[in-house]
GROMACS .gro file of C-alpha atoms in nm:
model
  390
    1UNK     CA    1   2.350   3.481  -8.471
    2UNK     CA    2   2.381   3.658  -8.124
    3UNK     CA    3   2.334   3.536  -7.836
    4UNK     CA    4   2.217   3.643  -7.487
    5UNK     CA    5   2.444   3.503  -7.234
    6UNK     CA    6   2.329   3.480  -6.854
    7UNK     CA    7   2.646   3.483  -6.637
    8UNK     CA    8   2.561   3.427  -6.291
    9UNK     CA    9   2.743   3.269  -5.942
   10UNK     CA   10   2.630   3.018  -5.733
   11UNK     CA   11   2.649   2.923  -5.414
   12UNK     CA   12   2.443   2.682  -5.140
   13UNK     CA   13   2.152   2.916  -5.221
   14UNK     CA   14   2.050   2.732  -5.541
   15UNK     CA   15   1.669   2.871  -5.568
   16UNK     CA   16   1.764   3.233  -5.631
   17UNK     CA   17   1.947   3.103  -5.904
   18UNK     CA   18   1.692   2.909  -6.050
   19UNK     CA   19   1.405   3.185  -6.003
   20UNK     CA   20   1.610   3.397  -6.216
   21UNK     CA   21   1.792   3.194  -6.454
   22UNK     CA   22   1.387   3.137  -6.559
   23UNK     CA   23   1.339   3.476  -6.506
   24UNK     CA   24   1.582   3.546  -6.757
   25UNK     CA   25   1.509   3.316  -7.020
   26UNK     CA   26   1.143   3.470  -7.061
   27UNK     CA   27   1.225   3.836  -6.992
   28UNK     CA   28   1.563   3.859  -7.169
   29UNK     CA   29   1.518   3.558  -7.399
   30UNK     CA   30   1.867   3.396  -7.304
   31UNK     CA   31   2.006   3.130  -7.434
   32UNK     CA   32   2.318   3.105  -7.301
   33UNK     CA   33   2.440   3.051  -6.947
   34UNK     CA   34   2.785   3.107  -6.782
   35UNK     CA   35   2.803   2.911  -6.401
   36UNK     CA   36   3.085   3.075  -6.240
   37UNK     CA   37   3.130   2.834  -5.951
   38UNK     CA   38   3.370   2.726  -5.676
   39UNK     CA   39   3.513   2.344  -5.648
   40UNK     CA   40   3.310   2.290  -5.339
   41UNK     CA   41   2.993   2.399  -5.511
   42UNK     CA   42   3.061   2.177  -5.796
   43UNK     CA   43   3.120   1.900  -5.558
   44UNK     CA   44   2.796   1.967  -5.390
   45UNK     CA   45   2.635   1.924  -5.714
   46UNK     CA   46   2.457   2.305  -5.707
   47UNK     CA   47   2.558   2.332  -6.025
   48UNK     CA   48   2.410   2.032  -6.113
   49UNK     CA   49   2.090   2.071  -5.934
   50UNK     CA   50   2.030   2.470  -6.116
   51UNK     CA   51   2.093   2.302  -6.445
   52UNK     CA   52   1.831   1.985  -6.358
   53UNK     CA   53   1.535   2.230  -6.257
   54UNK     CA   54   1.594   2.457  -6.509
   55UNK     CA   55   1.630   2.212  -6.766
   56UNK     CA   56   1.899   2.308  -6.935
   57UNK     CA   57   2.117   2.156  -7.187
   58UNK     CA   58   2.480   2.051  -7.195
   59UNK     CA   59   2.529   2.291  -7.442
   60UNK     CA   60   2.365   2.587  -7.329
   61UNK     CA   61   2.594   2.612  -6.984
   62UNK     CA   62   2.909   2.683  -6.953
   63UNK     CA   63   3.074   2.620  -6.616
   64UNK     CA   64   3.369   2.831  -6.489
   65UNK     CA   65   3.523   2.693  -6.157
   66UNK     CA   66   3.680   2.980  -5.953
   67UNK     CA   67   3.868   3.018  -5.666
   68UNK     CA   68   3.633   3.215  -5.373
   69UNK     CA   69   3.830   3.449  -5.229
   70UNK     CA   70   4.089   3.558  -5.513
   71UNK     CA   71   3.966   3.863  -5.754
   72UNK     CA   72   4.207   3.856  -6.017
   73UNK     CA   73   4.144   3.451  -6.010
   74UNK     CA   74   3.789   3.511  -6.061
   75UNK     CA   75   3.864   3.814  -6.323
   76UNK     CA   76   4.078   3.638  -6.551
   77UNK     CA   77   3.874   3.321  -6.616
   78UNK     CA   78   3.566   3.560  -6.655
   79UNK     CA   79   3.803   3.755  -6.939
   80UNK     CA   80   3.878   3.392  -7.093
   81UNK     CA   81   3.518   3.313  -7.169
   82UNK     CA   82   3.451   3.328  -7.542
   83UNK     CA   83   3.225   3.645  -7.589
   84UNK     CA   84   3.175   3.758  -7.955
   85UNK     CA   85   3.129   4.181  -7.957
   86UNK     CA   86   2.786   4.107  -8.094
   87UNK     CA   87   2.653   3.922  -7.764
   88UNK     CA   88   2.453   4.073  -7.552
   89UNK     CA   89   2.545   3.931  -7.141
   90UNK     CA   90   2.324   3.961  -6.820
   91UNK     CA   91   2.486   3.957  -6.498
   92UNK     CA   92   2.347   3.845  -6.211
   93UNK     CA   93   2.542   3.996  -5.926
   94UNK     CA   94   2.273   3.772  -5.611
   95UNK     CA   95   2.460   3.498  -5.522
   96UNK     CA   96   2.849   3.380  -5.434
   97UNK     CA   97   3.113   3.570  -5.255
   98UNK     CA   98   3.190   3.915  -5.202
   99UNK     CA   99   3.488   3.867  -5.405
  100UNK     CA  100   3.341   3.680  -5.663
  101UNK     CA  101   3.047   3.952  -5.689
  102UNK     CA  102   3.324   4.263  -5.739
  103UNK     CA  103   3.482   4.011  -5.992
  104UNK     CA  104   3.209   3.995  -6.171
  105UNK     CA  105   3.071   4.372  -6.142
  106UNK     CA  106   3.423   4.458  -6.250
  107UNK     CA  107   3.395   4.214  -6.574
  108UNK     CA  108   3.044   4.324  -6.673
  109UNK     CA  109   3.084   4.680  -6.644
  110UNK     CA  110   3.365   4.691  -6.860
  111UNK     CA  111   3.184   4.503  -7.135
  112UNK     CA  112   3.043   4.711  -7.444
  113UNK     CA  113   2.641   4.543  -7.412
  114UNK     CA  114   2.650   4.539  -7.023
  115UNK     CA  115   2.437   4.737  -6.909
  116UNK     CA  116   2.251   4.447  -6.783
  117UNK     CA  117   2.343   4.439  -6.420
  118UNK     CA  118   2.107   4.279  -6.171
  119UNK     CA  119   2.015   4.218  -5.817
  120UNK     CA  120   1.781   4.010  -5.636
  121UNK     CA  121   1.643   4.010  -5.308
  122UNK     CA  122   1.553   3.655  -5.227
  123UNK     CA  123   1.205   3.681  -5.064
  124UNK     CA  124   1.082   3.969  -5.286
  125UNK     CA  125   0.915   3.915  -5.581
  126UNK     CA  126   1.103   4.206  -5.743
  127UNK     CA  127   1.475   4.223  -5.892
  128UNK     CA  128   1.673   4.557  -5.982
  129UNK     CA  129   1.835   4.642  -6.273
  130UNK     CA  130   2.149   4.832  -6.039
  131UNK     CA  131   2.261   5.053  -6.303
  132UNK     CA  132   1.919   5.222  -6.484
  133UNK     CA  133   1.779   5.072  -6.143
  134UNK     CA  134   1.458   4.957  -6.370
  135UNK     CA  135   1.270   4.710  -6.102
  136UNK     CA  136   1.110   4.339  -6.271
  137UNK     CA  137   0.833   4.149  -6.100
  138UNK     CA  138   0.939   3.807  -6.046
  139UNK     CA  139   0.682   3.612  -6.252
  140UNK     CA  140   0.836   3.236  -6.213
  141UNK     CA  141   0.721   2.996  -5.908
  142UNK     CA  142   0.838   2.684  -5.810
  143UNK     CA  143   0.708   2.389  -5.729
  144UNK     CA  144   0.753   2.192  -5.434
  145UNK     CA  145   0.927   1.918  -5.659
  146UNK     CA  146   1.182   2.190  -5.772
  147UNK     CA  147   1.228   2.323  -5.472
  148UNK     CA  148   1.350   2.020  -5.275
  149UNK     CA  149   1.558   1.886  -5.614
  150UNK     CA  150   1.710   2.253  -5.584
  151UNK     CA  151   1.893   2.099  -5.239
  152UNK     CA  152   1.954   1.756  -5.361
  153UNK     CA  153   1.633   1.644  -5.132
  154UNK     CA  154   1.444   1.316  -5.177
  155UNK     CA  155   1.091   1.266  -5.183
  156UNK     CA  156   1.051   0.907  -5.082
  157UNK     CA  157   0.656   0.861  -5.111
  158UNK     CA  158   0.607   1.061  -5.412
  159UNK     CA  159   0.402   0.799  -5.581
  160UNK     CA  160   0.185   0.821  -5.279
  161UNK     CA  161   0.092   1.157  -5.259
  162UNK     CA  162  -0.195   1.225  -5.514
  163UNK     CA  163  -0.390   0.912  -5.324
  164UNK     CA  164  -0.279   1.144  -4.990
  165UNK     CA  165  -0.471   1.432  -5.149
  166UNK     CA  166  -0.765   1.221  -5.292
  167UNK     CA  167  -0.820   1.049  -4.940
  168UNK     CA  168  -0.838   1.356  -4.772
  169UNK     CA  169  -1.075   1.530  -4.975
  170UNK     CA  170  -1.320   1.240  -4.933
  171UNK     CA  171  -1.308   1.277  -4.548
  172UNK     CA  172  -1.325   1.654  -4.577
  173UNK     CA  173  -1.669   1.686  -4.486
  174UNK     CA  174  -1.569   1.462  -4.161
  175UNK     CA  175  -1.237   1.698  -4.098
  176UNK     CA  176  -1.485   1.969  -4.068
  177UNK     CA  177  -1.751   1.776  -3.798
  178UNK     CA  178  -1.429   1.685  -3.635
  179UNK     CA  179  -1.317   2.056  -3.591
  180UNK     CA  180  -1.655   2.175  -3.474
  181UNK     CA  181  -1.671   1.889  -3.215
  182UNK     CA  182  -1.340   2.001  -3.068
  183UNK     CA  183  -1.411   2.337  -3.076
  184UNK     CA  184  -1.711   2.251  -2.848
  185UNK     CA  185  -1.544   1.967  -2.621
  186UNK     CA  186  -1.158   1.946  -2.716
  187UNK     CA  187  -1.160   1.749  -2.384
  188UNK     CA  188  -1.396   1.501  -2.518
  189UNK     CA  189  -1.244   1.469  -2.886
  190UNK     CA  190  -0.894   1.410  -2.703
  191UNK     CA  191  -1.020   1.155  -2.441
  192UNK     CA  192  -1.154   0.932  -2.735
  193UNK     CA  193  -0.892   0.978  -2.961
  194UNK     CA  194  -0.661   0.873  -2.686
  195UNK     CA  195  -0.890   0.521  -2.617
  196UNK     CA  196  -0.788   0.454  -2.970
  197UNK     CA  197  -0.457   0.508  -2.941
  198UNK     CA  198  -0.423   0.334  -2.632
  199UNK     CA  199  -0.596   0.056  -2.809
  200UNK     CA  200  -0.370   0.043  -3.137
  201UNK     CA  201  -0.045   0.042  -2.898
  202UNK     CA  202  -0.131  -0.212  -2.733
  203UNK     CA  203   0.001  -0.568  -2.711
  204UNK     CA  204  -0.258  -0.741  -2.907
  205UNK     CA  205  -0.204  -0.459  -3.181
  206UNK     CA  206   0.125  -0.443  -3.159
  207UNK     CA  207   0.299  -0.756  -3.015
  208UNK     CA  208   0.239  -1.105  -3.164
  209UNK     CA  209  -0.106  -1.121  -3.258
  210UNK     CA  210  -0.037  -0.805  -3.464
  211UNK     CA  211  -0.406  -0.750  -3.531
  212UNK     CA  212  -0.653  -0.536  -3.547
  213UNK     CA  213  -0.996  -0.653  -3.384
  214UNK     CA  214  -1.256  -0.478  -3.534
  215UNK     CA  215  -1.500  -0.560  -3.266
  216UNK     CA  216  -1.266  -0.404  -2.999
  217UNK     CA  217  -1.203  -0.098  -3.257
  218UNK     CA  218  -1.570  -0.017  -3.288
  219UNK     CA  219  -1.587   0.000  -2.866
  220UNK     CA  220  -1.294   0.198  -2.844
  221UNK     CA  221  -1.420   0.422  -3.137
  222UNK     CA  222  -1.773   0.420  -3.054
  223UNK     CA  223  -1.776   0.826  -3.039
  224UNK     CA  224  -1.674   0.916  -3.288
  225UNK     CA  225  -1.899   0.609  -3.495
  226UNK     CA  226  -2.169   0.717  -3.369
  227UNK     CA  227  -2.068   1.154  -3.433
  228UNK     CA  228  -1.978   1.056  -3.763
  229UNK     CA  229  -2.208   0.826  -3.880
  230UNK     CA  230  -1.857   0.572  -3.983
  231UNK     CA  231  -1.923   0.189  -4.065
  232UNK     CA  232  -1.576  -0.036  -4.041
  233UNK     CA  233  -1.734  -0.408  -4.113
  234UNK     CA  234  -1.661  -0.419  -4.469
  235UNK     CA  235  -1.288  -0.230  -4.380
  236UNK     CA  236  -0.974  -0.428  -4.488
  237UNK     CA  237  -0.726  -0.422  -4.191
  238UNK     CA  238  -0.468  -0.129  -4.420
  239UNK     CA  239  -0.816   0.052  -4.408
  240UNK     CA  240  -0.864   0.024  -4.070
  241UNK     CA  241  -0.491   0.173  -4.010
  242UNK     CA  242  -0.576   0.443  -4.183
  243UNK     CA  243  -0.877   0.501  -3.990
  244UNK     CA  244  -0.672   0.495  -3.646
  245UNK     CA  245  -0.466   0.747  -3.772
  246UNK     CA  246  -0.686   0.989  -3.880
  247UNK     CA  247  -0.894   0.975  -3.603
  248UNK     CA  248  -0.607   1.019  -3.343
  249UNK     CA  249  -0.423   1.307  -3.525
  250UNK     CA  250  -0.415   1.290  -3.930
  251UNK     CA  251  -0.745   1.446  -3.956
  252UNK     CA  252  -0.602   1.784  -3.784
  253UNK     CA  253  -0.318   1.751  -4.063
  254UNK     CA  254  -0.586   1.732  -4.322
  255UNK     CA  255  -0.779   1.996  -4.221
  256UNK     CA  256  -0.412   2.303  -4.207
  257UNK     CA  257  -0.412   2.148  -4.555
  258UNK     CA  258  -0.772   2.281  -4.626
  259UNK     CA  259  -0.738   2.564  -4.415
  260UNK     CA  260  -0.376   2.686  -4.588
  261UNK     CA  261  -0.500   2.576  -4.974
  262UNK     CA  262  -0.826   2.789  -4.921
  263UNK     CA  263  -0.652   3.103  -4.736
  264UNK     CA  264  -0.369   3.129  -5.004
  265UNK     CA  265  -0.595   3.039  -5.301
  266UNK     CA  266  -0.373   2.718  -5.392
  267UNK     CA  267  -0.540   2.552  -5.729
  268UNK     CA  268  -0.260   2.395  -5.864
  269UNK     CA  269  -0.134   2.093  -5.593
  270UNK     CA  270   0.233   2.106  -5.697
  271UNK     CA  271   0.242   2.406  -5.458
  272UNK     CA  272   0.085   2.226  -5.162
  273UNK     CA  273   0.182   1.844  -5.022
  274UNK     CA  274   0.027   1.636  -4.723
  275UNK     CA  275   0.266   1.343  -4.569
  276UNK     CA  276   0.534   1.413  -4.799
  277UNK     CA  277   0.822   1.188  -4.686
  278UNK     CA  278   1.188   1.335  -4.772
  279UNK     CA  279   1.512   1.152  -4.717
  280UNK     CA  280   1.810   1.426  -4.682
  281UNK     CA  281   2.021   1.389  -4.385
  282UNK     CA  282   1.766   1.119  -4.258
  283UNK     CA  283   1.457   1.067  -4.319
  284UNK     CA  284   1.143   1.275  -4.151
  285UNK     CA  285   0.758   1.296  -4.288
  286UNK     CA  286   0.656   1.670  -4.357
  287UNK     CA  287   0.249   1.722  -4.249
  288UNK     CA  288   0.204   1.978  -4.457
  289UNK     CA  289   0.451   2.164  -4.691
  290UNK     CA  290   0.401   2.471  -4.883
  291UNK     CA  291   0.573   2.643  -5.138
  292UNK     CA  292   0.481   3.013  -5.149
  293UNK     CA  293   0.646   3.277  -5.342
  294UNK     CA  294   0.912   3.043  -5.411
  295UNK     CA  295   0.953   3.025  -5.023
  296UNK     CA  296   0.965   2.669  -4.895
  297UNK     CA  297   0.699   2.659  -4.547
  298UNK     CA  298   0.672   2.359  -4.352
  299UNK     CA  299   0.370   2.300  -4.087
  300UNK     CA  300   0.407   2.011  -3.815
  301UNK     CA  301   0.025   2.012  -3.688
  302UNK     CA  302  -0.003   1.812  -3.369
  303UNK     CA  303  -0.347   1.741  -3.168
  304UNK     CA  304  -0.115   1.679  -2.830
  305UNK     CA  305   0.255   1.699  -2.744
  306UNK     CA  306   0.286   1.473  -2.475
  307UNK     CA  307   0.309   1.488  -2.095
  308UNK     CA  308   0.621   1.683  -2.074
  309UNK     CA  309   0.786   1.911  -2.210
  310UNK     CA  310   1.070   1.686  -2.250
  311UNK     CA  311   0.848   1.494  -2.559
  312UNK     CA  312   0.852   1.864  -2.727
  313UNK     CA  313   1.182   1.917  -2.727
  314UNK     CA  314   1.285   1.541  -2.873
  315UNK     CA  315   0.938   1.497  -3.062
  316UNK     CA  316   0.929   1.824  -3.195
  317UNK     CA  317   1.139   2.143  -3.129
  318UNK     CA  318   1.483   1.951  -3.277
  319UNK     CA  319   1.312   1.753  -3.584
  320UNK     CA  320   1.195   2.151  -3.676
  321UNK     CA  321   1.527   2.274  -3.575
  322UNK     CA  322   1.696   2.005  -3.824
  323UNK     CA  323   1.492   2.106  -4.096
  324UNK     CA  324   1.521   2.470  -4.090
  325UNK     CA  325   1.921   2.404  -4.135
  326UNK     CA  326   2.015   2.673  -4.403
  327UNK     CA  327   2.259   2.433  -4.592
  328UNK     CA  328   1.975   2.160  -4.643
  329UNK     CA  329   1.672   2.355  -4.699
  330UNK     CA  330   1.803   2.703  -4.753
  331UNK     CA  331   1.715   3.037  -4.630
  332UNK     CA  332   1.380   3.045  -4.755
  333UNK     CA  333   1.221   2.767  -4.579
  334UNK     CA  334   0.997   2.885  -4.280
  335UNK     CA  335   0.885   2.640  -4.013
  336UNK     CA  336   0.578   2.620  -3.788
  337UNK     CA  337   0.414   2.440  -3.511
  338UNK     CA  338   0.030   2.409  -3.480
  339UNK     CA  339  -0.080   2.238  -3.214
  340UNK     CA  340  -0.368   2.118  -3.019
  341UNK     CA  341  -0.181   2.159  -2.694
  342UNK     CA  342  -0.295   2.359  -2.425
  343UNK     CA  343  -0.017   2.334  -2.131
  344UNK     CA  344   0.297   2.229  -2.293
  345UNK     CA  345   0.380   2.519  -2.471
  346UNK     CA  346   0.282   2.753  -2.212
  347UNK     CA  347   0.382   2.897  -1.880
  348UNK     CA  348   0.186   2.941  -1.584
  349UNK     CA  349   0.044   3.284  -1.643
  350UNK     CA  350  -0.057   3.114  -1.993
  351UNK     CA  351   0.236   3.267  -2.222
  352UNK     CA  352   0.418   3.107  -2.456
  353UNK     CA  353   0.724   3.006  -2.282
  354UNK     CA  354   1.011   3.234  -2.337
  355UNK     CA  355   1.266   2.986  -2.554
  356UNK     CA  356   1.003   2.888  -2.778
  357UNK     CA  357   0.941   3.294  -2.828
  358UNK     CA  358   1.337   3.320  -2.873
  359UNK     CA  359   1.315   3.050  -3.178
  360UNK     CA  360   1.138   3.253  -3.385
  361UNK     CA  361   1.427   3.501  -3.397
  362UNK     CA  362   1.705   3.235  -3.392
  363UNK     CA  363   1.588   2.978  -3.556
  364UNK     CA  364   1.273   3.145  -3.744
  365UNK     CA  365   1.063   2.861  -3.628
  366UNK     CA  366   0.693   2.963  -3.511
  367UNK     CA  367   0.514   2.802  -3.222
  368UNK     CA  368   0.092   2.823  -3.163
  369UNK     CA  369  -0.110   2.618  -2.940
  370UNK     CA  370  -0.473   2.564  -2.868
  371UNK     CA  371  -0.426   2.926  -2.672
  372UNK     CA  372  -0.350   3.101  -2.987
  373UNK     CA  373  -0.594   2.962  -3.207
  374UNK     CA  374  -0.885   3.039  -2.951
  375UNK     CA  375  -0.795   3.388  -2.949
  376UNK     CA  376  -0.676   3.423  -3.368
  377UNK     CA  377  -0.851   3.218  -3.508
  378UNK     CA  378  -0.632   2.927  -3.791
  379UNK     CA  379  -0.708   3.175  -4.059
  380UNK     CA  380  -0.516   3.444  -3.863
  381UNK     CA  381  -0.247   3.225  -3.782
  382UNK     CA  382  -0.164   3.102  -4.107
  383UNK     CA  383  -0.196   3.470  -4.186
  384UNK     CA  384   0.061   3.496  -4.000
  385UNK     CA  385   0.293   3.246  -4.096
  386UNK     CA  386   0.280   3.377  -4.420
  387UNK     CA  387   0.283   3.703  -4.339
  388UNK     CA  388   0.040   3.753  -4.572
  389UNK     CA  389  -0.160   4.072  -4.539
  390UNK     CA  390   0.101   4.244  -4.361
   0.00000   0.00000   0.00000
C-alpha cells in the first residue's frame, strides 16, 4: 500500500512544524514523516519535542541528520531515503536553512508525485501550495500545553491550575465590584490595598511569629470588608493568604483573565491559563497566558510598579524581556504589560516614555498604564494586543 510521506526541516521554530505536520495528516492523510534535521537540532531535542506533540510513532518518522550549510550534503541523504514510485511526498519548504530549503526544493521537484510543494507563513492561518499556488486555511490550534512542550518548557504548577480557574470564577462577581470601585477612587482602592500589604510584610507576618492575626487583618482590610460584604472568622490561615493576595493585586490578574476569555470567545481553558508557573531557563509565574492562533501571548497585569522606575526595569521590563527570547519561546510569543500605574510609565507631558515605545519594535513587548486604559478602554487594549479587528 502507498504511502503519503511528509518530508519537512526543522529548526528552533518547532510550532510551525507541528501546526502543519497536523495540518497534513488531516488534509493530505499522511502517514509517513521524513525529519531532515541538523546535529544541533537533534541535540536540542526539536526533533523530539515535534514528534511528542504530534504524537507520533517510532515508526512513522524517519530522521535524516544533515549538515546546514552544504547542498549536495543535504541532496544526497534526501536521494538515499527509501521512496517507492508509488508514494505520494509533501514537502514542506517553512522551516531550516536556506540551503537546506533549495536542497529540498531541488529533491521534491524532481520527484514524479511532487507536486506537493508548500509554504507557510507562521502567523497566518493560511499555507500555499508554491507550485499550483492553491492557498489551505490552517484548521489545527494548539494548546497552551503543546505550545510550551514545543520548546522543552516546564509547567511546574500544572496540577494547580484548574483550582486557579475555579477560585477565580467564584470571586468573579467581587473582581467586578473591585473594578468599578477603582474606576471611581483608584486612589482609595490603592491606599487600602497598600495597608494590607504593609501589614502582610511586616515583622509579625513575616519574621518569627510568622502569623497571620486575623483581628489585625480585618482592621487593615476593613474597606474592602465592609465594600464587599467578606467574612474571614471561619478562614484557615492558607485561606487567608489567598485573600491578601487577591486583594493587593491577584484580583486585577483575574479580572485580564475575564476580560481576554470574553473578548476572544475562549470556551475551551486549554487556550487560556492564570498563575501558570514555568521552569525554562529559571523559573518565573506567567499572570495570564494565551494561546491564540497558535501564537503564544503573555500578559503581566500589575495594580502598581513601584516608586521608581528603577523597580520597572528589574521587576518588570527584563523578566518580559527574558521571556520574549526567540530561542526559548519562539517567534510567536507576544508580551504585554497592563498596569495600574499612573506615573511610572510615563513622562511629564503624560506620554509613554520613549524606550518603553522603542520595545515594542525591538523587543515586541507592549506597555499600557492606567493612562491608556482611561482613554481605550481594556477591551480596546486587548484589542490591541491581539490585533484583533485590525
Amino acid at each position: 500500500m502507498a504511502d503519503n510521506i511528509l518530508i519537512t526541516m526543522v529548526s528552533d521554530q518547532t510550532v510551525p512544524n507541528i501546526v502543519f505536520v497536523k495540518e497534513a495528516i488531516d488534509k493530505f492523510g499522511c502517514n509517513k514523516f521524513v525529519f531532515v534535521t541538523t546535529k544541533e537540532m537533534k541535540e536540542k531535542n526539536k526533533t523530539k519535542n515535534i514528534q511528542k506533540v504530534c504524537n507520533l510513532s517510532d515508526e512513522s518518522l524517519q530522521v535524516l541528520v544533515v549538515e546546514s550549510d552544504d547542498f549536495n550534503d543535504n541532496l544526497k541523504k534526501l536521494n538515499s531515503l527509501d521512496i517507492r514510485n508509488s508514494d505520494k511526498i509533501y514537502a514542506n519548504l517553512t522551516t531550516g536553512t536556506k540551503i537546506m530549503s533549495l536542497a529540498l526544493f531541488e529533491f521534491a521537484k524532481n520527484y514524479v508525485k511532487s507536486e506537493n510543494l508548500y509554504y507557510f507563513t507562521f502567523g497566518k492561518d493560511t499555507f500555499v501550495n508554491i507550485l499550483s499556488g492553491a492557498t489551505y486555511r490552517v484548521e489545527n490550534k494548539i494548546t497552551i500545553q503543546e505550545y510550551l512542550d514545543a520548546y522543552g518548557v516546564n509547567i511546574s504548577n500544572k496540577d494547580k491550575l484548574q483550582n486557579k480557574k475555579e477560585c477565580a470564577e467564584k470571586r468573579k462577581e467581587l473582581t467586578y465590584q473591585i473594578w468599578n470601585l477603582f474606576n471611581n477612587n483608584p486612589s482609595e482602592i490603592k491606599e487600602n490595598a497598600e495597608k494590607i500589604r504593609t501589614y502582610f510584610n511586616s515583622s509579625k507576618v513575616k519574621g518569627k511569629e510568622k502569623k497571620i492575626n486575623i483581628e489585625e487583618l480585618k482592621t487593615n482590610a476593613s474597606y474592602f470588608i465592609n465594600k464587599l460584604n467578606l467574612n474571614f472568622d471561619n478562614e484557615t490561615k492558607k485561606r487567608l493568604k489567598h485573600w491578601i493576595e487577591y486583594l493587593t493585586g491577584g484580583w486585577f490578574e483575574e479580572l485580564i483573565y475575564f476580560k481576554t476569555k470574553e473578548f476572544l470567545e475562549i470556551e475551551n481553558n486549554e487556550y487560556i491559563q492564570i498563575g501558570m508557573e514555568i521552569e525554562h531557563g529559571g523559573k518565573n509565574e506567567l499572570d495570564v497566558a494565551v494561546c491564540y492562533n497558535n501564537n503564544l501571548y503573555y500578559l503581566e497585569c500589575k495594580t502598581g510598579l513601584g516608586e521608581k522606575e528603577r523597580d520597572v526595569l528589574t521587576g518588570t521590563f527584563y523578566k518580559l524581556s527574558h521571556l520574549k527570547d526567540n530561542e526559548n519561546f519562539g517567534l510567536g510569543m507576544t508580551n504585554a504589560l497592563i498596569s495600574l500605574d499612573d506615573k511610572v510609565l510615563y513622562d511629564k507631558k503624560g506620554e509613554l516614555q520613549a524606550k518603553y515605545k522603542d520595545s515594542v519594535r525591538y523587543y515586541r513587548l507592549k506597555f499600557f498604564g492606567w493612562k491608556d486604559i482611561k482613554e481605550k478602554g481594556l477591551e480596546n487594549i486587548i484589542k490591541e494586543i491581539f490585533n484583533k479587528g485590525e
